Short mmCIF file of C-alpha atoms and ligand atoms in Angstrom, two decimals:
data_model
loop_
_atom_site.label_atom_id
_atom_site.label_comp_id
_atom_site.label_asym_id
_atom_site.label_seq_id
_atom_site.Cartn_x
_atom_site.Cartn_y
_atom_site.Cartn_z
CA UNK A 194 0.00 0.00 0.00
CA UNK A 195 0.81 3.62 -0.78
CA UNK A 196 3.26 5.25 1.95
CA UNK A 197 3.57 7.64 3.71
CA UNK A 198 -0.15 7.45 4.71
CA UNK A 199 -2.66 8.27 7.77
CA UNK A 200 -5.06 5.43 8.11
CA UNK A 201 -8.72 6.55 9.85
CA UNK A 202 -10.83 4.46 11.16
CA UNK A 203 -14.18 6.57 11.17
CA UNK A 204 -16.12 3.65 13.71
CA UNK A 205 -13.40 4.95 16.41
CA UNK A 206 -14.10 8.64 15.34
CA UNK A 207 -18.03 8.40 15.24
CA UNK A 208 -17.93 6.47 19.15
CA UNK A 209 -15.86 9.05 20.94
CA UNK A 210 -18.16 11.46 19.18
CA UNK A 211 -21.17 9.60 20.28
CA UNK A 212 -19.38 9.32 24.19
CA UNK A 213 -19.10 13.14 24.54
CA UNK A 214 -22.17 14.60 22.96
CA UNK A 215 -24.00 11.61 25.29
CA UNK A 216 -21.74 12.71 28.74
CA UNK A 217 -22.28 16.32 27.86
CA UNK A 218 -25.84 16.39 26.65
CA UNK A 219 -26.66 15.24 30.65
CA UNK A 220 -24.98 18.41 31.97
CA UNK A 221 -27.14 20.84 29.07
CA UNK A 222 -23.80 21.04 27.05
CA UNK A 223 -24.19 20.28 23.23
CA UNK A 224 -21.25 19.23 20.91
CA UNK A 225 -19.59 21.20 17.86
CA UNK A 226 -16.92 19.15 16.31
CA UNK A 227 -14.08 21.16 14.93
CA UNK A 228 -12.83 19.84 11.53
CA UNK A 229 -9.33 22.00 11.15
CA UNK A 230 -7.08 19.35 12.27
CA UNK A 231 -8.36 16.97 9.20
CA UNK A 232 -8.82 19.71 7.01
CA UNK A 233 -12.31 19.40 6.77
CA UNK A 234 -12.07 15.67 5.85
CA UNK A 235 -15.92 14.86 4.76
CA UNK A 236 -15.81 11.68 6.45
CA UNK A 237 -14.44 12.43 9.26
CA UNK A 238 -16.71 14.93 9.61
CA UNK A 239 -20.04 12.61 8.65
CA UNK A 240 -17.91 9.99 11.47
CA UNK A 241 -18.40 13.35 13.95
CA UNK A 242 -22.00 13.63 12.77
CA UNK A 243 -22.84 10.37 13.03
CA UNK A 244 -21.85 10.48 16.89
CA UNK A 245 -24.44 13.20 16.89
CA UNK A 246 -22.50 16.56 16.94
CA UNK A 247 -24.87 18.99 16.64
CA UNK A 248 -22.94 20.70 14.06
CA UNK A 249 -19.56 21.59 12.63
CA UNK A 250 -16.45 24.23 12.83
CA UNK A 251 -13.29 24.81 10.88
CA UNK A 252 -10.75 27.78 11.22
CA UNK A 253 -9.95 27.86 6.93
CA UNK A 254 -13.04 28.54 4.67
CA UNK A 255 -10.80 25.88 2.38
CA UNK A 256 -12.07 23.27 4.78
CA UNK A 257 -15.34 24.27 4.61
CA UNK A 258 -15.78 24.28 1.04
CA UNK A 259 -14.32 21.17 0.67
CA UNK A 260 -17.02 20.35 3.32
CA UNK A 261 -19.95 21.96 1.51
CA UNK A 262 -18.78 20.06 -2.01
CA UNK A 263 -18.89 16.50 -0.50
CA UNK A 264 -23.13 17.49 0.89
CA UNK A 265 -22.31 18.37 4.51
CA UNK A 266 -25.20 20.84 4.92
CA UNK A 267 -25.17 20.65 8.88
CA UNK A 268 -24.69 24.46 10.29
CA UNK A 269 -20.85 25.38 10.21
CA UNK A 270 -19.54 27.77 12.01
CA UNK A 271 -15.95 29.54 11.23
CA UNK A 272 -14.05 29.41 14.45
CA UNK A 273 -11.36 31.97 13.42
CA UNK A 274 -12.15 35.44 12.85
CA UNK A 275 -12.95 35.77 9.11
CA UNK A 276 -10.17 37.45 7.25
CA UNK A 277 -11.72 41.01 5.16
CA UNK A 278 -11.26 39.67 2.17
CA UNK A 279 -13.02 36.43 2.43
CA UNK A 280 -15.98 37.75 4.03
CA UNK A 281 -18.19 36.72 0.94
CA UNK A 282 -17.10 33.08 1.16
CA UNK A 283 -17.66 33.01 4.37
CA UNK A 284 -20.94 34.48 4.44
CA UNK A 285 -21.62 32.04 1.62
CA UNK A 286 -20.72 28.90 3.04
CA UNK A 287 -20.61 29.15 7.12
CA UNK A 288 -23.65 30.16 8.91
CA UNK A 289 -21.93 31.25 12.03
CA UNK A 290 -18.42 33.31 12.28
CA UNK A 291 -16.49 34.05 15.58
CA UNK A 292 -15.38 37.90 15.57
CA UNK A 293 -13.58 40.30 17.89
CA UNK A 294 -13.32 43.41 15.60
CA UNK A 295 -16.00 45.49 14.23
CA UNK A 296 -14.89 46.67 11.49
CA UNK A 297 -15.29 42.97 10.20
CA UNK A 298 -18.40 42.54 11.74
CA UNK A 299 -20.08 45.77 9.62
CA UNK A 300 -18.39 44.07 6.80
CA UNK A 301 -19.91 40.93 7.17
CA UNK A 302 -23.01 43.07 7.13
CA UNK A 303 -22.64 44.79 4.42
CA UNK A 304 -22.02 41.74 2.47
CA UNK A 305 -24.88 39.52 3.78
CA UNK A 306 -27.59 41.96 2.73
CA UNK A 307 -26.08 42.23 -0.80
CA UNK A 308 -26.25 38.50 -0.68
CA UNK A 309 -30.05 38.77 0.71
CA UNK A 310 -28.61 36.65 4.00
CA UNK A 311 -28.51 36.99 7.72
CA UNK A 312 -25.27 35.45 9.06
CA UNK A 313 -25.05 35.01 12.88
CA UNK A 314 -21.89 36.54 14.80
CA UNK A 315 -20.75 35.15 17.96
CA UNK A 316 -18.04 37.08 19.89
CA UNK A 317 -15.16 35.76 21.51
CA UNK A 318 -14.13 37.36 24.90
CA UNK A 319 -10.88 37.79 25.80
CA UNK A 320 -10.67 35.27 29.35
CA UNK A 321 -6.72 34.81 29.82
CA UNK A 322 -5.34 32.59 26.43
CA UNK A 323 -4.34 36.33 24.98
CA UNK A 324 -5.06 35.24 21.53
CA UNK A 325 -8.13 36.59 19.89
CA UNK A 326 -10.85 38.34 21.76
CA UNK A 327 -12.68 41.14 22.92
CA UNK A 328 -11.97 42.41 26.40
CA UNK A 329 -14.89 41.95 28.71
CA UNK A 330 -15.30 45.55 29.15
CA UNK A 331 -15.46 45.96 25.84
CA UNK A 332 -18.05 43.13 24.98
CA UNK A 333 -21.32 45.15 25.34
CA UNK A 334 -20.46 47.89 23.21
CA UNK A 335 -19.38 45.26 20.51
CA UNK A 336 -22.68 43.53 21.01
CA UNK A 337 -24.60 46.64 21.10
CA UNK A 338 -22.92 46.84 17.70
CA UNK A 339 -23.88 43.43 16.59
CA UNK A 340 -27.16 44.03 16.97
CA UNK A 341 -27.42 47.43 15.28
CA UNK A 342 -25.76 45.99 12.26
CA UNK A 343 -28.44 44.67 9.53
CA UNK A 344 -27.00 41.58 7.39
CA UNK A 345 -26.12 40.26 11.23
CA UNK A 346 -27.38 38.61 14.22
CA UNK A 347 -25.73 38.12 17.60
CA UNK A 348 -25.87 33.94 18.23
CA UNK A 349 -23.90 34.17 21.33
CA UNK A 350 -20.16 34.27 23.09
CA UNK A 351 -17.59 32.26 23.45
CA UNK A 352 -14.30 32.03 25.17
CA UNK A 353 -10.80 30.00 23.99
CA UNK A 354 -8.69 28.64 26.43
CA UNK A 355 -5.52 26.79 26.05
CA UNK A 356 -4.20 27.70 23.10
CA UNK A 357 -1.82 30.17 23.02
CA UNK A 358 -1.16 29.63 26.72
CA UNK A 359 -1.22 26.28 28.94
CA UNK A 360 -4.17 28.01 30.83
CA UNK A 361 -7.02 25.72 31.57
CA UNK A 362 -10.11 27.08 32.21
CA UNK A 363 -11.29 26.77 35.82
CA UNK A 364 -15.12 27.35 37.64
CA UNK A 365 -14.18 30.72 38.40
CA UNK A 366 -14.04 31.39 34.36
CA UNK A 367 -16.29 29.83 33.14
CA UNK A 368 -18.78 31.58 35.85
CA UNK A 369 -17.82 34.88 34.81
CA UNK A 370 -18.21 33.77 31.18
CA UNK A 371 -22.52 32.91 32.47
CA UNK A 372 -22.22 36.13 33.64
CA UNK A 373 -20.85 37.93 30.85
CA UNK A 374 -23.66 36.59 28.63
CA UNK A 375 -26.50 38.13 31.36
CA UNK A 376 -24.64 41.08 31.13
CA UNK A 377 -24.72 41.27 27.44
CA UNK A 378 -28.63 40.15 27.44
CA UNK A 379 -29.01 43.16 29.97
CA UNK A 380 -27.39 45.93 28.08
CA UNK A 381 -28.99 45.18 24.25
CA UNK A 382 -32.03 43.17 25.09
CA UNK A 383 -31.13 40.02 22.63
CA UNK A 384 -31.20 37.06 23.24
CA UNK A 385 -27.83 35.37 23.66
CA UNK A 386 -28.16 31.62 22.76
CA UNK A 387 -25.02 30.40 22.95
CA UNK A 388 -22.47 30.69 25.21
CA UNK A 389 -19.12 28.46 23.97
CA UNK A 390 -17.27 27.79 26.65
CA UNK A 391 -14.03 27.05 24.85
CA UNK A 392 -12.48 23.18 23.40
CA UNK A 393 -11.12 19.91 24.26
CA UNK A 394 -9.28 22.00 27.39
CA UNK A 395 -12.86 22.53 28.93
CA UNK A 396 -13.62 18.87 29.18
CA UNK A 397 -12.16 18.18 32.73
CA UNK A 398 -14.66 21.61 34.00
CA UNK A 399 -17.53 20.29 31.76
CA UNK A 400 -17.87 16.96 32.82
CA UNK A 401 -16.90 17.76 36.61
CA UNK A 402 -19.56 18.11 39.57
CA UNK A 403 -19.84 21.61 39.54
CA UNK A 404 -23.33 23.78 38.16
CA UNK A 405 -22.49 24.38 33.97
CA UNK A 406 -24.36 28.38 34.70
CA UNK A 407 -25.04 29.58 31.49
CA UNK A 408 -22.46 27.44 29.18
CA UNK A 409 -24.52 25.35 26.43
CA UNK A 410 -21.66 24.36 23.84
CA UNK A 411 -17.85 22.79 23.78
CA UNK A 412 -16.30 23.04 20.32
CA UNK A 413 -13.96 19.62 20.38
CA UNK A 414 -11.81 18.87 18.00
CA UNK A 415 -8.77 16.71 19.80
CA UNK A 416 -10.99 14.89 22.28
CA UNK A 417 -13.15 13.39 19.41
CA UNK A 418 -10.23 12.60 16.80
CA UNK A 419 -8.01 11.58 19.44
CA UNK A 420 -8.82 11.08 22.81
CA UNK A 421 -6.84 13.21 24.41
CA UNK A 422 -7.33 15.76 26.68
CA UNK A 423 -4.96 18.84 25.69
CA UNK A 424 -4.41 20.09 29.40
CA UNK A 425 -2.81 17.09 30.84
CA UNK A 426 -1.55 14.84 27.48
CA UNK A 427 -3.36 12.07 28.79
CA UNK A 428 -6.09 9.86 27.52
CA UNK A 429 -9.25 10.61 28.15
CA UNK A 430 -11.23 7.51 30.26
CA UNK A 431 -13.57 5.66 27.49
CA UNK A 432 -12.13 6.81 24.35
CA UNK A 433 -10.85 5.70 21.49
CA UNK A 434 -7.00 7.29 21.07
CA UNK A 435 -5.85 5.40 18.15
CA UNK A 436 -8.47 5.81 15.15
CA UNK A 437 -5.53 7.69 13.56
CA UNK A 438 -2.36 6.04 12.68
CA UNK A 439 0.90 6.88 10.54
CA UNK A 440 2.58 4.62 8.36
CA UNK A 441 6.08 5.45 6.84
CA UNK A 442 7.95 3.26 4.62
CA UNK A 443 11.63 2.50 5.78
CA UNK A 444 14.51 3.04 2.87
CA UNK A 445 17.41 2.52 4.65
CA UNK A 446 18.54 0.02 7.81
CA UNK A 447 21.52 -0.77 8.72
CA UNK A 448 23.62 -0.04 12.28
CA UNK A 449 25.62 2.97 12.61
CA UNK A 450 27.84 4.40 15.60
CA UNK A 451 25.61 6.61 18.11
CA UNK A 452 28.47 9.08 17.51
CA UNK A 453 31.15 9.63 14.30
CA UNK A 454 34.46 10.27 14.48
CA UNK A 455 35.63 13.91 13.93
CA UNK A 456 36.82 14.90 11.16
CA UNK A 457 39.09 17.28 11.41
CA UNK A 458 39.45 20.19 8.56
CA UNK A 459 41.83 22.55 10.24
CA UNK A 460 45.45 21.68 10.03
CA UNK A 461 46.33 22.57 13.36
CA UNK A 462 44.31 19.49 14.14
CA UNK A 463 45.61 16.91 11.20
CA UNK A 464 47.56 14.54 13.93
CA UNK A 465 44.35 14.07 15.87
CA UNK A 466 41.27 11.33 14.81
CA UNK A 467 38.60 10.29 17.28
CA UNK A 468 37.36 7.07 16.08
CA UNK A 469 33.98 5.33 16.54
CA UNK A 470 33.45 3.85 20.41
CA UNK A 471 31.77 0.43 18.71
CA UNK A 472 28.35 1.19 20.68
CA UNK A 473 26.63 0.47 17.02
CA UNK A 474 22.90 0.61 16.79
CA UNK A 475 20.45 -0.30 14.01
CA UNK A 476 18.63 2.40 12.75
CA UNK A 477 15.92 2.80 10.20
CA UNK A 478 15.87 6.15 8.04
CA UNK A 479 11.51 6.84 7.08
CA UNK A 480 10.60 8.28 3.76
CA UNK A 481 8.98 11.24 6.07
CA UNK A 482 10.28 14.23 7.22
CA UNK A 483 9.37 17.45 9.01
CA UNK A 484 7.70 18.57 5.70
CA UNK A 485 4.83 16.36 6.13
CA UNK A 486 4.08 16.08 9.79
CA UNK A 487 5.59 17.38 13.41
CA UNK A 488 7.99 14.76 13.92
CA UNK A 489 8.38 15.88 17.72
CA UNK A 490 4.53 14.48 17.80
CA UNK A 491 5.25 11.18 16.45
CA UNK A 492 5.17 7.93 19.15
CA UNK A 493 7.36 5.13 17.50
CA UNK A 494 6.44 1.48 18.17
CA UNK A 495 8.02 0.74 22.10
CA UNK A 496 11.56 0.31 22.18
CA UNK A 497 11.93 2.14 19.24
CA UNK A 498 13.32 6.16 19.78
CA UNK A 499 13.23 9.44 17.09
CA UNK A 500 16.91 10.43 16.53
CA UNK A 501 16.02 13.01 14.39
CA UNK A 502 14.42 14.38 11.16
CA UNK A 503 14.94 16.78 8.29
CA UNK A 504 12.71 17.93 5.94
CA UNK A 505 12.24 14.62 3.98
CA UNK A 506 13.75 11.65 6.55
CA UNK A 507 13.27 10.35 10.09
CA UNK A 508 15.73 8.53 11.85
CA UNK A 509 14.79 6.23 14.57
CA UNK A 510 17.11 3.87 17.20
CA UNK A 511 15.50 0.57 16.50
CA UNK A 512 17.37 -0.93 19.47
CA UNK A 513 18.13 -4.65 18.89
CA UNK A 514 15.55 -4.56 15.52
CA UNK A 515 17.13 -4.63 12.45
CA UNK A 516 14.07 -3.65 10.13
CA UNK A 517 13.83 -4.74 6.21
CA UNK A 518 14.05 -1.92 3.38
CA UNK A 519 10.35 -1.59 2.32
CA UNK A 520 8.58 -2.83 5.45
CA UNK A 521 6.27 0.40 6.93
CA UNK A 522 6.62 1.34 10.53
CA UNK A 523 2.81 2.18 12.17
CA UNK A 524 3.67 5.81 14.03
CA UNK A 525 1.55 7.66 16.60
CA UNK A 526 0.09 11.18 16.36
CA UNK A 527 -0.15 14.33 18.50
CA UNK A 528 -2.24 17.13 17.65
CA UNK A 529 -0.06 18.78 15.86
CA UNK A 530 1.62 15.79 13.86
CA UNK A 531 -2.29 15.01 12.99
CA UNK A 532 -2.90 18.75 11.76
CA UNK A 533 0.51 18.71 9.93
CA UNK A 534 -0.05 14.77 8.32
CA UNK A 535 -3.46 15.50 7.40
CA UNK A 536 -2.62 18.51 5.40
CA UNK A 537 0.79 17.50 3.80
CA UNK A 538 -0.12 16.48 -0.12
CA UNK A 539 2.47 13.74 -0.37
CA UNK A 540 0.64 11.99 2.53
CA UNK A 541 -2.21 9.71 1.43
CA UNK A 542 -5.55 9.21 3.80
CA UNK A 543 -7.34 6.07 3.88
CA UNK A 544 -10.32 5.63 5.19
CA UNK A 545 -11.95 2.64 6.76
CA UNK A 546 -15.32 2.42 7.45
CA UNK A 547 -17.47 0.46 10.37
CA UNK A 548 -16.92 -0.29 13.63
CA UNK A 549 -13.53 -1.45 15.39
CA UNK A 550 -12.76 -4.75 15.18
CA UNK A 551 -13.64 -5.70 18.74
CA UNK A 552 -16.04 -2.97 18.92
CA UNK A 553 -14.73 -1.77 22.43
CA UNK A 554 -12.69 1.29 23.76
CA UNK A 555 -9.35 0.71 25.38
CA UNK A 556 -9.71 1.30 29.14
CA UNK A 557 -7.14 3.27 29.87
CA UNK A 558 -6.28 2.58 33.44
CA UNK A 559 -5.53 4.83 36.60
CA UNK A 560 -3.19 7.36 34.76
CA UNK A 561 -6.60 8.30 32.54
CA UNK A 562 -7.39 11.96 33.81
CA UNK A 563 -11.21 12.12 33.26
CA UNK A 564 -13.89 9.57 33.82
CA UNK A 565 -16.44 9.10 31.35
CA UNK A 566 -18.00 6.25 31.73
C1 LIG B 670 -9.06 24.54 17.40
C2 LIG B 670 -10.14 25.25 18.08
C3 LIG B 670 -11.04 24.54 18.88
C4 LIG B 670 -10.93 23.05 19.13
O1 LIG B 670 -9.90 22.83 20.04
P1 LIG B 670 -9.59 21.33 20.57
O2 LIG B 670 -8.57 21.53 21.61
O3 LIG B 670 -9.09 20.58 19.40
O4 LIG B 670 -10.87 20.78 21.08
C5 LIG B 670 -12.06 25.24 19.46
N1 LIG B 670 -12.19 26.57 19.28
C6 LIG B 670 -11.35 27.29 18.52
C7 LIG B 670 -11.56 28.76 18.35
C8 LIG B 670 -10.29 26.65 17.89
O5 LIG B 670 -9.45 27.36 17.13
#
C-alpha cells in the first residue's frame, strides 16, 4: 500500500463522538466538532456527525468548502475570525463566524444583505489565552454593535482557552463567562443563545460536579479525533486514542555508531582522529520528514526512539531490531503531527469504514485523567 499514509478508522471517530455529545448532553452542554485538524475531511466529519454533533467548525473557509462540495449541509460555524477579504465566502458557506473586531463585523453586514442573507456573529471574549478576543469591558459595546448591524445577528459568546497559553479554564471562568452573557442580554435586550465555553481544554470543567451556569456548547476537536485531553496529554477515560495512525515506509537500515568520528578540517588538528566507540545501533531512516508532519509528535512502536528528522527523513534507534528496506513502521500522532499529516499532499488518507474490530474502547487505566463512563 501507498506510503507515507494516515489510516482513519471513522467507527473509532463516530464512538468518541457519540461518548461526549452523550456525557455532555446530561450536563445541558451540546457538541460542535471542529474539523481544522483533518482539514475538513468529509468523512471524518459525517464519522463526527454520526456520533451526533450537533454541528460543525473549521478555522480555513478551504475546509469548509471542501465540506460543503462532499453534501455536509449541517450548520458550520468559522471558528477563526474571518479574514476582510473572504468575508463573501464566508458568508456564503458558514452560517456562524467568531469575531472580535467590528470593522469585520459591519463588513460581514454589508455583504450579507447584498447576498439577501442573515449570518449570525458570535463574539469571543478575551478570558486569559491572549489570543483573539474582545476584552470583557469591551463586549457590550461590541454587542450593542452586533445588533445594530443589519445583514447580522448576535448567536452568542464564546471564550478559547488553552491555546496560546497552557491556561485551563477553571469554575471561576467559566462563571464569569454565564455572567458575561447576562450582562450582554441586559445591556442590548437580545437574546444570547449560545455561550461556547471554549475546546477539548474545557472537558475536565464540563464533565466535573460543579453547576455548567449559562455554558450550552464545547467546540472539540482533539478529544473526538483523538482522545486526548490537551491540558494534561493524557487519555481521556472511554475513548478511542488510536483511530488515527501513521505509516512510513523505511529506505534505509543498517547499524551505525551513536556518535562519528571527527573529522578534522583545520590543520592545526591533522595529527588528531577520534574514532567510533563500537556502541553500534540499528537504525531505520523513514521516507517522512518534518515537511509532512511534526515529527516531535510522532510515538514510535516501544523500544523504538526518534533520533532526528529533516525535511524529507526520520531517523529512529531501533534498538536490537534490524528492520527490512520496504517494510512500513505504524507511528503515533499528537495534535499537531495530525494537523501537519493531514494537510501535507504527499501523505495519502485512507479511510476505513465500520466499527472497530472488537467494537470496544481501550480502558485506559488509573493514569486516565477524566472519567467518562
Ligand atoms: C481549534 C479550536 C477549537 C478546538 O480545540 P480542541 O482543543 O481541538 O478541542 C475550538 N475553538 C477554537 C476557536 C479553535 O481554534
Amino acid at each position: 500500500m501507498i506510503a507515507p499514509r494516515v489510516e482513519i478508522d471513522l467507527g473509532k471517530i463516530t464512538q468518541n463522538a457519540r461518548c461526549l455529545v452523550r456525557r455532555l448532553g446530561a450536563r445541558g452542554i451540546s457538541v460542535t466538532g471542529v474539523t481544522k485538524a483533518v482539514c475538513g475531511h468529509p468523512d471524518v466529519a459525517q464519522a463526527m456527525l454520526g456520533g451526533g454533533v450537533a454541528g460543525l467548525a473549521d478555522a480555513r473557509v478551504r475546509n469548509v468548502t471542501r465540506m460543503r462540495a462532499a453534501g455536509i449541509a449541517c450548520p458550520i460555524s468559522m471558528i477563526r475570525a474571518p479574514m476582510v477579504h473572504e468575508t463573501r465566502d464566508v458568508i456564503r458557506c458558514c452560517d456562524a463566524s467568531y469575531n472580535t473586531e467590528t470593522g469585520t463585523i459591519l463588513k460581514l453586514g454589508s455583504v450579507a444583505r447584498k447576498e439577501g442573507t442573515e449570518h449570525h456573529v458570535v463574539l469571543n471574549v478575551e478570558m486569559g489565552d491572549l489570543r483573539d478576543g474582545i476584552m470583557p469591558e469591551d463586549l457590550n459595546d461590541v454587542a450593542l454593535l452586533v445588533v445594530a448591524t443589519p445583514g447580522v445577528a448576535l448567536k452568542g459568546i464564546a471564550a478559547n482557552f488553552a491555546c496560546m497559553g497552557d491556561v485551563a479554564p477553571t469554575a471561576w471562568d467559566m462563571a464569569k463567562l454565564s455572567r458575561l452573557a447576562d450582562q450582554v442580554e441586559g445591556a442590548c435586550g437580545s437574546n444570547v443563545a449560545l455561550v461556547s465555553g471554549g475546546g477539548s481544554a474545557n472537558l475536565a470543567w464540563a464533565l466535573g460536579d460543579g453547576a455548567t451556569g449559562r455554558i450550552n456548547s464545547l467546540r472539540l476537536g482533539e478529544a473526538i479525533l483523538l482522545g486526548i485531553d490537551p491540558v494534561s496529554g493524557l487519555p481521556i477515560n472511554g475513548l478511542h486514542t488510536d483511530a488515527f495512525a501513521l505509516f512510513a515506509e523505511v529506505i534505509e537500515a543498517r547499524p551505525k555508531p551513536s556518535s562519528m568520528p571527527m573529522r578534522p578540517s583545520a590543520p592545526k588538528y591533522g595529527k588528531l582522529e577520534l574514532v567510533s566507540n563500537g556502541d553500534q545501533r540499528h537504525r531505520a531512516v523513514l521516507a517522512i520528514g518534518q515537511q509532512d508532519t511534526d515529527v516531535s509528535g510522532l510515538r514510535f512502536p516501544s523500544g523504538f526512539g526518534c533520533i532526528g528528522a529533516t525535511s524529507d527523513h526520520t531517523i529512529v534507534d531501533t534498538g536490537r531490531a534490524d528492520l527490512s528496506v520496504g517494510s512500513e513502521m505504524k507511528i503515533g500522532m499528537s495534535y499537531s503531527a495530525l494537523m501537519r499529516a493531514m494537510s501535507a499532499p504527499d501523505v495519502e488518507k485512507v479511510v476505513r469504514h465500520g466499527l472497530p474490530v472488537n467494537g470496544t474502547v481501550t480502558d485506559t487505566g488509573p493514569q486516565s485523567l477524566l472519567r467518562l463512563v
